[in-house]
Short mmCIF file of C-alpha atoms in Angstrom, two decimals:
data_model
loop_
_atom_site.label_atom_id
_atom_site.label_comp_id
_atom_site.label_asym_id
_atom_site.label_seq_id
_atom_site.Cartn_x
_atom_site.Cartn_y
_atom_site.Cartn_z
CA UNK X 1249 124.96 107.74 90.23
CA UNK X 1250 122.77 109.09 87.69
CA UNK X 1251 121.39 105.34 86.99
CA UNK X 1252 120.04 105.45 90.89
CA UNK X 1253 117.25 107.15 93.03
CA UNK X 1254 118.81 109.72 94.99
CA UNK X 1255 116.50 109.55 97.36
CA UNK X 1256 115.88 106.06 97.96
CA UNK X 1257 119.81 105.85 97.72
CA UNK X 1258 120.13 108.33 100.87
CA UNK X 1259 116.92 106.39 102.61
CA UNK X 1260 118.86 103.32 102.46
CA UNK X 1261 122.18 104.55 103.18
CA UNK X 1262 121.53 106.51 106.42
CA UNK X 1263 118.96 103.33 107.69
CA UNK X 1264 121.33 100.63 106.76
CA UNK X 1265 124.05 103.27 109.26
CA UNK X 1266 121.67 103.46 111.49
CA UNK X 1267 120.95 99.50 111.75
CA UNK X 1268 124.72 99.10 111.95
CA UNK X 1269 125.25 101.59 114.89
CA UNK X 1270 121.94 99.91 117.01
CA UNK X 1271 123.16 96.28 116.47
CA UNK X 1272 126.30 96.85 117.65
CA UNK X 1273 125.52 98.76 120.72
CA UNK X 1274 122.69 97.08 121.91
CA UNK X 1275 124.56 93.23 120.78
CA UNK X 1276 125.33 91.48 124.18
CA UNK X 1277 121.58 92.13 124.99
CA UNK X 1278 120.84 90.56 122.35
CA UNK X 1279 122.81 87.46 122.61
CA UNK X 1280 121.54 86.86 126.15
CA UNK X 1281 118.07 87.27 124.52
CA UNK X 1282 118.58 84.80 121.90
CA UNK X 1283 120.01 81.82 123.88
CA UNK X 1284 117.15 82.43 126.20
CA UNK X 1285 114.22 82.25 124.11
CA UNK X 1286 116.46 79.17 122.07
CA UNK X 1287 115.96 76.94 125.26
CA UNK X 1288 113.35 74.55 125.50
CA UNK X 1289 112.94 72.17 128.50
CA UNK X 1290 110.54 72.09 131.19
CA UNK X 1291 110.23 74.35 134.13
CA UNK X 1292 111.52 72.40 136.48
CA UNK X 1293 115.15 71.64 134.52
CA UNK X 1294 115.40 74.81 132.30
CA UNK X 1295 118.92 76.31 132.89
CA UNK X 1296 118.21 80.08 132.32
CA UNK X 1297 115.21 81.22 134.50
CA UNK X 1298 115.64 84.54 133.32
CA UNK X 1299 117.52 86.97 131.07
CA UNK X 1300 120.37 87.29 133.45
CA UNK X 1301 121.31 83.82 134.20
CA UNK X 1302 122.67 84.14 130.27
CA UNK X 1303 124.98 87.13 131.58
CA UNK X 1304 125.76 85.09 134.64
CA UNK X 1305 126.55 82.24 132.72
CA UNK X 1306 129.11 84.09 130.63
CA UNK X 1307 130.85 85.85 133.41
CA UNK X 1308 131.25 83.00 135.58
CA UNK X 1309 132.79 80.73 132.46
CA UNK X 1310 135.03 83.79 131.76
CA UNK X 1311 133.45 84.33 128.53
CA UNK X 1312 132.14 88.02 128.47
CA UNK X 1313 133.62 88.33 125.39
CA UNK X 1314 131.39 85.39 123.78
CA UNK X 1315 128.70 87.90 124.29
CA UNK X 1316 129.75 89.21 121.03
CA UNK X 1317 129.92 86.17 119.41
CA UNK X 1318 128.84 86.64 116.05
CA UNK X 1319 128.71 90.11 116.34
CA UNK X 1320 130.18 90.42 112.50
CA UNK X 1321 128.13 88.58 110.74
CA UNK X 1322 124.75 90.00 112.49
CA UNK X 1323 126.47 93.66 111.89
CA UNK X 1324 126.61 92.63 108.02
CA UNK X 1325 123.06 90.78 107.59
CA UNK X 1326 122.17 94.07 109.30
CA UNK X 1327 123.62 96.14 107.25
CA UNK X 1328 122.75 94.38 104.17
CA UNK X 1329 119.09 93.75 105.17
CA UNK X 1330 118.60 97.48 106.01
CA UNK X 1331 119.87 98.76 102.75
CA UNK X 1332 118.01 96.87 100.59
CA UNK X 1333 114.98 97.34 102.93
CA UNK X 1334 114.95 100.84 102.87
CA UNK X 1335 116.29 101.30 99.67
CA UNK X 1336 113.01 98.96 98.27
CA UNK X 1337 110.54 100.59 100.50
CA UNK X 1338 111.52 104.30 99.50
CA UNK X 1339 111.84 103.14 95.99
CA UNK X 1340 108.50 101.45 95.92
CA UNK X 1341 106.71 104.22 97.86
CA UNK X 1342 107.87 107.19 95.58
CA UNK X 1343 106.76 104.69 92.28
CA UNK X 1344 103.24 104.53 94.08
CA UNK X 1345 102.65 107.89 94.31
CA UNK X 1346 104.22 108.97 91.02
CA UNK X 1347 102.09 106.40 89.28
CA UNK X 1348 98.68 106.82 91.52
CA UNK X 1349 98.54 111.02 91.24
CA UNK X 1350 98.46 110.62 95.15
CA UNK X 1351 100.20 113.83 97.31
CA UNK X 1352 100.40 110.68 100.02
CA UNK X 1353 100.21 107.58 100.88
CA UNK X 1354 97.48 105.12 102.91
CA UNK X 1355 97.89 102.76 105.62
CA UNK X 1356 96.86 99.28 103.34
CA UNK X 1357 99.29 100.57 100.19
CA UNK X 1358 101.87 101.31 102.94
CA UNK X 1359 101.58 98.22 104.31
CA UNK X 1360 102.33 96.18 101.20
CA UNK X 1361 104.71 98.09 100.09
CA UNK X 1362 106.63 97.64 103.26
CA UNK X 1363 105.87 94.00 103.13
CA UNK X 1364 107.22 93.42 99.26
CA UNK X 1365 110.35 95.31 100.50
CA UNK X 1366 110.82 93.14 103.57
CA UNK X 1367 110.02 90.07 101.64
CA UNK X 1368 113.13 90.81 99.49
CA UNK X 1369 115.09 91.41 101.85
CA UNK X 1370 114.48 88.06 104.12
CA UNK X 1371 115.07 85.65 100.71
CA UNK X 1372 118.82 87.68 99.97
CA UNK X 1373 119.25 87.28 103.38
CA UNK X 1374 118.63 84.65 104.85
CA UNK X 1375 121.54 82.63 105.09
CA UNK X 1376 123.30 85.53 107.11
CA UNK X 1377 120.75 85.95 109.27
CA UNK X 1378 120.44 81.85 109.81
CA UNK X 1379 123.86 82.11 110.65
CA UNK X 1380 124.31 84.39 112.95
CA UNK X 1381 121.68 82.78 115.07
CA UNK X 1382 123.42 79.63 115.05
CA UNK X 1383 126.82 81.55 116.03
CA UNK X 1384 124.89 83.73 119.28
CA UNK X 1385 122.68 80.61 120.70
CA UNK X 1386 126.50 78.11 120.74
CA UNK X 1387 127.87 77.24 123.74
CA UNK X 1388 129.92 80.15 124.94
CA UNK X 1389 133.30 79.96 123.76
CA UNK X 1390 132.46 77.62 120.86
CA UNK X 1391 131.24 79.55 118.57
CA UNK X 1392 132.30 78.90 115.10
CA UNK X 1393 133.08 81.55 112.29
CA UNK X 1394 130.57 82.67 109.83
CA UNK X 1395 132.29 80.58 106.65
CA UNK X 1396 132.50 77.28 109.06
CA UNK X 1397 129.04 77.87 110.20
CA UNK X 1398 127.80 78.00 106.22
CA UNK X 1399 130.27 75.40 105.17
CA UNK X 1400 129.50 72.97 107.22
CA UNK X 1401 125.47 72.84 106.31
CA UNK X 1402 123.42 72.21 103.30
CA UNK X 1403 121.82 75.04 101.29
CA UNK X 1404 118.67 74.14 102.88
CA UNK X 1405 119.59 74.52 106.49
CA UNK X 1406 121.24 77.67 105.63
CA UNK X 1407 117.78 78.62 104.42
CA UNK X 1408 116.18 77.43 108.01
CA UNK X 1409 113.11 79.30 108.91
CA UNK X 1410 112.50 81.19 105.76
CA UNK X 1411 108.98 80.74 105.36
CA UNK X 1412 108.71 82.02 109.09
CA UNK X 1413 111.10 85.14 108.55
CA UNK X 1414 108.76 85.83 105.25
CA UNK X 1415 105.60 85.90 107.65
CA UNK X 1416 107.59 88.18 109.89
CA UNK X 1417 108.09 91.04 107.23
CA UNK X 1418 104.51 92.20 108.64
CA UNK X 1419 106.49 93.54 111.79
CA UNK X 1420 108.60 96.05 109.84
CA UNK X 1421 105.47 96.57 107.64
CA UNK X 1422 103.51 97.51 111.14
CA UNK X 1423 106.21 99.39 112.71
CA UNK X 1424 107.23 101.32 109.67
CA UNK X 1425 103.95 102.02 108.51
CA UNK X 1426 103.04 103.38 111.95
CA UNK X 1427 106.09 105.47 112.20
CA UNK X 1428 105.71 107.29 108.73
CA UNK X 1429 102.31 107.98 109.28
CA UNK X 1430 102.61 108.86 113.22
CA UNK X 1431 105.85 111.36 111.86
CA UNK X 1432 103.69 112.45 108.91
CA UNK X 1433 100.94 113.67 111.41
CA UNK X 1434 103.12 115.14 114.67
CA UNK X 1435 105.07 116.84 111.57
CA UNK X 1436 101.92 118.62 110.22
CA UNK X 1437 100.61 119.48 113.33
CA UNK X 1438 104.08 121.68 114.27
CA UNK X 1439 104.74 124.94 113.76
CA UNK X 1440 106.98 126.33 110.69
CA UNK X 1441 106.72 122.80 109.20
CA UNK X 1442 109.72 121.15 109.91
CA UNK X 1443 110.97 118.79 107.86
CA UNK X 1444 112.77 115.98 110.08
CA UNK X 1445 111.96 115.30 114.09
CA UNK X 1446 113.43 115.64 116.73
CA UNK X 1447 115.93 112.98 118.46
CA UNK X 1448 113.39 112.46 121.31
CA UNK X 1449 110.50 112.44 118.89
CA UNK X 1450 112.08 109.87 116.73
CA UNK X 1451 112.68 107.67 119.45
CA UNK X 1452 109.07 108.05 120.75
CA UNK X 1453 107.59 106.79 117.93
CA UNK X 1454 110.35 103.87 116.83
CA UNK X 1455 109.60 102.42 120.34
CA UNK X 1456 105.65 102.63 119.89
CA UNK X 1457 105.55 101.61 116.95
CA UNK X 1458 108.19 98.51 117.15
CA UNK X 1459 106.55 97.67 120.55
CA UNK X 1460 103.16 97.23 119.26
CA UNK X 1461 104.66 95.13 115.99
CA UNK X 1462 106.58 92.94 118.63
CA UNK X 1463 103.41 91.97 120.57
CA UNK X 1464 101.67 91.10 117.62
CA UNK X 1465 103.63 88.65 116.01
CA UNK X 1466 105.84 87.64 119.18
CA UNK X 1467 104.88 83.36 119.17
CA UNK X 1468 106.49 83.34 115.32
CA UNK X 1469 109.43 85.81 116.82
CA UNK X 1470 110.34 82.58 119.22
CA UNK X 1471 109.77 79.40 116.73
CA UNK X 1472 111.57 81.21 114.28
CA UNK X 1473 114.64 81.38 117.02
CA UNK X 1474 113.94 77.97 117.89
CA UNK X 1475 114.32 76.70 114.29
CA UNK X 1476 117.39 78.79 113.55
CA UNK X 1477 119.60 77.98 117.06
CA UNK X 1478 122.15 75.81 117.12
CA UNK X 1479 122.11 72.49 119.11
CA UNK X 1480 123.23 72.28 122.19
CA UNK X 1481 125.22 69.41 123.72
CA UNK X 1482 122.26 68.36 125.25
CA UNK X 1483 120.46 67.57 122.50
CA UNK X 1484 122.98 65.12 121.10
CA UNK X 1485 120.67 63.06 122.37
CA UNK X 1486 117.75 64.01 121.42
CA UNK X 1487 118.36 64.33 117.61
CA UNK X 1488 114.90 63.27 116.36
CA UNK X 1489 113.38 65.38 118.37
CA UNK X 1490 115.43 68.40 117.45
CA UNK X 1491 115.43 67.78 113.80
CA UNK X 1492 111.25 68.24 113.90
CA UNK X 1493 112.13 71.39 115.95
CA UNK X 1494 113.36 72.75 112.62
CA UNK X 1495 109.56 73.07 110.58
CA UNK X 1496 107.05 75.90 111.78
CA UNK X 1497 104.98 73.39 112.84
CA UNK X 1498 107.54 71.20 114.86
CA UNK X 1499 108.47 74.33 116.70
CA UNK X 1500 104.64 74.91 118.27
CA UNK X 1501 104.07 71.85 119.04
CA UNK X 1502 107.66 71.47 121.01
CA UNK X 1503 106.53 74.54 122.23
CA UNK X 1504 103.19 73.93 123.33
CA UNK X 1505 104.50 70.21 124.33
CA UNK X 1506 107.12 71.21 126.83
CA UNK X 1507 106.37 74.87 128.10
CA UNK X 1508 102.50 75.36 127.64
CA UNK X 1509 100.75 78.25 126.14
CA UNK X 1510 102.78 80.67 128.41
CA UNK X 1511 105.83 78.86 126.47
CA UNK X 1512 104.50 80.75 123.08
CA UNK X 1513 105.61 83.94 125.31
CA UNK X 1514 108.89 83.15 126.76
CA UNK X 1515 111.27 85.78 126.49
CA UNK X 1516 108.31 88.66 125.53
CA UNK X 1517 109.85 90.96 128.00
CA UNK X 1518 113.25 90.81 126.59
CA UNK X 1519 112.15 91.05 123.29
CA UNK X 1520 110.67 94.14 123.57
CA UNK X 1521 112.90 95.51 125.37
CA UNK X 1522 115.48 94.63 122.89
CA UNK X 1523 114.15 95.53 119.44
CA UNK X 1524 111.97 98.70 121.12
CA UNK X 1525 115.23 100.02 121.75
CA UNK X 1526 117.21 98.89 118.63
CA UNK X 1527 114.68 100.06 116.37
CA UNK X 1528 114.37 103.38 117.71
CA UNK X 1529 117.78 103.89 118.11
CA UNK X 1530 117.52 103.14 114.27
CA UNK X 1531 115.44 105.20 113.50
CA UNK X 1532 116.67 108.02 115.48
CA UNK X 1533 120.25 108.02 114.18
CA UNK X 1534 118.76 107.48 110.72
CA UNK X 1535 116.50 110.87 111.30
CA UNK X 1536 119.32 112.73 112.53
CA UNK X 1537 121.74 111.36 109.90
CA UNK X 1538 119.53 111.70 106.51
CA UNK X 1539 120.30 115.15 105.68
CA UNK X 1540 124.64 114.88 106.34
CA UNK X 1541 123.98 111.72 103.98
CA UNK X 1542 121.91 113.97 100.99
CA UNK X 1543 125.25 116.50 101.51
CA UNK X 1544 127.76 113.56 101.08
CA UNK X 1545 126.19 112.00 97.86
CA UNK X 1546 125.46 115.17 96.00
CA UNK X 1547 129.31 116.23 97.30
CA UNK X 1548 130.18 112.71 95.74
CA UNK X 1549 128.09 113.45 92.64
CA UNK X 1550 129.51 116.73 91.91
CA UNK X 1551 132.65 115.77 92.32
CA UNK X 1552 131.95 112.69 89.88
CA UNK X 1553 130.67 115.18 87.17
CA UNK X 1554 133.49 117.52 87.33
CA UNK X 1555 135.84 114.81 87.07
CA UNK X 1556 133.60 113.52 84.28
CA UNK X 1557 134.03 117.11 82.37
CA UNK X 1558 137.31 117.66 82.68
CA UNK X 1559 137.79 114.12 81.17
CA UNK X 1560 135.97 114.77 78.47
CA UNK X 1561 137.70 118.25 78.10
CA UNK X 1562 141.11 116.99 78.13
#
C-alpha cells in the first residue's frame, strides 16, 4: 500500500461505503422518483400525477419488487463513482495545499478541485450510470439485466447524456465544498477541538448543503433523466420524437414544448427529498465510519509488512 495515499485511500473507502449503504436504503424512493420525472406528456394525459401513483402503480401490478429494479448496477456505479470521487478530491486537495504553502483551502480552489474529481468520475462512469437509468424508468417487471441493457446499444448510447452529467459535477462541487467548509467552521468554533462531527451534525450539513446544490442545477437534473430513460411502449410510436429527446437541447425544448416552464421543475420536490437524504446519510455514515476505516488499513498494512519481513527473513 506503500505506492497509495493513505489518506485519500481511507477518504475514498469509507465515502464509496457510505454511498453504498444510502443507495440501497433509500432505492425504491428513488425508482419512483426516476420514472416520474422520465415522463413527458401533457397535463391532461400524464399517468403519474405525483410521486405515489409510481408506488401505486407497482403494488397494484404486483411488482413491489421491481422497485428494486436495477438496484445492482446503481449500487456498483455508486460505489465505483464514490471511490474514485473521493479518492480524486482528497488526493487533489492535499496536492494543493502541499504545493501552495496553504494551512487551508478556499472556496474557488475547492470548487475546482471538486469539479476535476467529479469530471473523472462521470467519463469512467458513465455507462453504469446510463444503465441503470434505463433499467429503473422500464416498465415494471421488464426490466432487463445490466449486460443486456449494454449489449444491446451502441457505445454511444451507452454514453447518453455525458456532456449533461459533466455539467452536473458542479452539484457535488457545491455541496461538498459547502460541507467541508461549513464542518471546517462548526469544528473550530467547538470546544476541545474535535476532530470528526457528530451524527446529527453531519447530517445537518449534508442536507443543506445537497439541498441548496439540488435547487441550483435541478432543470439539467431532469433532461439529463429524460435523455438517459428508457422508452416506454408508448413511444413506439413516437420514435422521431424520442430520438431528439436524447440531445441537451432536444430535452428543453420537449420540455418546454409539452409541460411549460413549470415542466423544467417537475419532480423538484422529490428530488430533494431524495438526494437531501441520500447524501447526508452519506456523509454521515462516512463521518462516523472514517476513523474504523484508518484502523483497518494500517491493521492491513502492518500485517502486510510483517508478512513482508518474515519473507525476507526466511
Amino acid at each position: 500500500m506503500g505506492g497509495f495515499d493513505m489518506q485519500s485511500l481511507v477518504d475514498a473507502t469509507a465515502g464509496a461505503i457510505g454511498s453504498l449503504a444510502s443507495t440501497t436504503i433509500l432505492y425504491p424512493l428513488d425508482t419512483c422518483k426516476t420514472k416520474y420525472q422520465a415522463e413527458l406528456r401533457t397535463p391532461n394525459l400524464r399517468k403519474y400525477r405525483n410521486l405515489s401513483d409510481v408506488l401505486w402503480e407497482a403494488i397494484s401490478k404486483r411488482q413491489v419488487l421491481s422497485l428494486f429494479q436495477g438496484l445492482g448496477t446503481k449500487n456498483l456505479q455508486s460505489f465505483i463513482s464514490s471511490f474514485i470521487y473521493f479518492y480524486g478530491y482528497s488526493f487533489f486537495r492535499k496536492m494543493y495545499i502541499e504545493r501552495s504553502g496553504y494551512k487551508s483551502i478556499g472556496t474557488k480552489a475547492n470548487l475546482l478541485i471538486a469539479a476535476v474529481a467529479g469530471a473523472c468520475t462521470v467519463a469512467i462512469t458513465q455507462p453504469l450510470d446510463t444503465a441503470a437509468s434505463r433499467m429503473q424508468t422500464s416498465e415494471f417487471g421488464k426490466s432487463k439485466g445490466l449486460w443486456k441493457t449494454l449489449s444491446e446499444e451502441t457505445w454511444g448510447e451507452a454514453f447518453d447524456g455525458l456532456g449533461i452529467s459533466i455539467l452536473l459535477t458542479i452539484n457535488p462541487a457545491i455541496q461538498y465544498t459547502a460541507f467541508d467548509q461549513l464542518k471546517q467552521r462548526l469544528l473550530e468554533g467547538q470546544l476541545g477541538n474535535p476532530q470528526s462531527l457528530s451524527a446529527l451534525n453531519a447530517f445537518m450539513l449534508g442536507a443543506a448543503s445537497k439541498c441548496a446544490a439540488t435547487c441550483l442545477t435541478y432543470p439539467a437534473i431532469r433532461c439529463k433523466v429524460m435523455i438517459q430513460a428508457a422508452e416506454s411502449d408508448e413511444d413506439t410510436n413516437e420514435e422521431p420524437e424520442v430520438r431528439s429527446r436524447k440531445t441537451v437541447s432536444g430535452a428543453l425544448y420537449a420540455i418546454w414544448k409539452k409541460e411549460g416552464f413549470l415542466g423544467f421543475f417537475k419532480g423538484l420536490r422529490a428530488q430533494i427529498l431524495k438526494t437531501v437524504l441520500s447524501s447526508a446519510l452519506l456523509l454521515m455514515i462516512k463521518e462516523k465510519i472514517t476513523k474504523s476505516t484508518w484502523v483497518l488499513f494500517l491493521g492491513i498494512r502492518r500485517f502486510l509488512f510483517l508478512n513482508r519481513s518474515r519473507l525476507k527473513s526466511s
